[in-house]
Coordinates of C-alpha atoms in Angstrom, one line a residue:
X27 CA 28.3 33.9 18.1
X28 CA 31.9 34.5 18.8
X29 CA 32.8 30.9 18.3
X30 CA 31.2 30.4 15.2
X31 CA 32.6 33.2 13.8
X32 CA 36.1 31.9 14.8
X33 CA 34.9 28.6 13.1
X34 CA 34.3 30.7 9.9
X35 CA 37.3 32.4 10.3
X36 CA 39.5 29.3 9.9
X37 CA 36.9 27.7 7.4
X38 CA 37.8 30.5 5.5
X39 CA 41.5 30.2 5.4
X40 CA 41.3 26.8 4.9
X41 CA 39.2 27.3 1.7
X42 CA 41.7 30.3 0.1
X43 CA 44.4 27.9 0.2
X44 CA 45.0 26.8 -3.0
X45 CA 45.7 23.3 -2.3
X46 CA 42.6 22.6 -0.7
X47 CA 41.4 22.2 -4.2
X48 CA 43.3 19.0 -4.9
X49 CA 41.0 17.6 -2.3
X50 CA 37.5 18.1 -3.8
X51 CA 36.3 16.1 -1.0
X52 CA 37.6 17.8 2.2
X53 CA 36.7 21.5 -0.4
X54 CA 33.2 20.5 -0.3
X55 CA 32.6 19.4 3.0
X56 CA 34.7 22.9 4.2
X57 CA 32.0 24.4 1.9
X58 CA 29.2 23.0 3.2
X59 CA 30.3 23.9 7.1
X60 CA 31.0 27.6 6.0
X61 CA 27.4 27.9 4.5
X62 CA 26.1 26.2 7.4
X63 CA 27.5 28.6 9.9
X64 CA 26.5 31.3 7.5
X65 CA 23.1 30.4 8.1
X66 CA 23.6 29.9 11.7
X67 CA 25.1 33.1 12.2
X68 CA 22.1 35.1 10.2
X69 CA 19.5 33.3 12.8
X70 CA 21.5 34.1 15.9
X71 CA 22.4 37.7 14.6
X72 CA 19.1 38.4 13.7
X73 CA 17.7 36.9 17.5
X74 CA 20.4 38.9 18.8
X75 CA 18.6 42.4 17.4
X76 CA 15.1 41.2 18.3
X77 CA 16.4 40.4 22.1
X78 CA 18.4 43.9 22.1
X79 CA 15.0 45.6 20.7
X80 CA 12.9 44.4 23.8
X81 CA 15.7 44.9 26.0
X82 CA 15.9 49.0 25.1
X83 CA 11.3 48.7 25.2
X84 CA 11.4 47.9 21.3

């Protein structure tokens, strides 16, 4: 978890540049890695919970 969210972290800087947007192709690819650790990070967040639940006899 803590290494995507480093990844997003940068992803994120990279994309509030404002020349990144003279490169629409390097922009959307950026774009499409932040959404995927989005995703990724919702899954392993929400595992994270369900292990923690069991763990304290959820």
């Amino acid at each position: 978890i803590a290494a995507l969210e480093a990844e997003q972290a940068d992803l994120n800087a990279q994309l509030s540049a404002p020349e990144i947007f003279k490169d629409y192709e390097k922009a959307g690819s950026l774009q499409a890695r932040a959404e995927e650790i989005e995703t990724l990070l919702l899954e392993k967040l929400e595992r994270w919970e369900m292990l923690e639940g069991k763990q304290n006899g959820g």
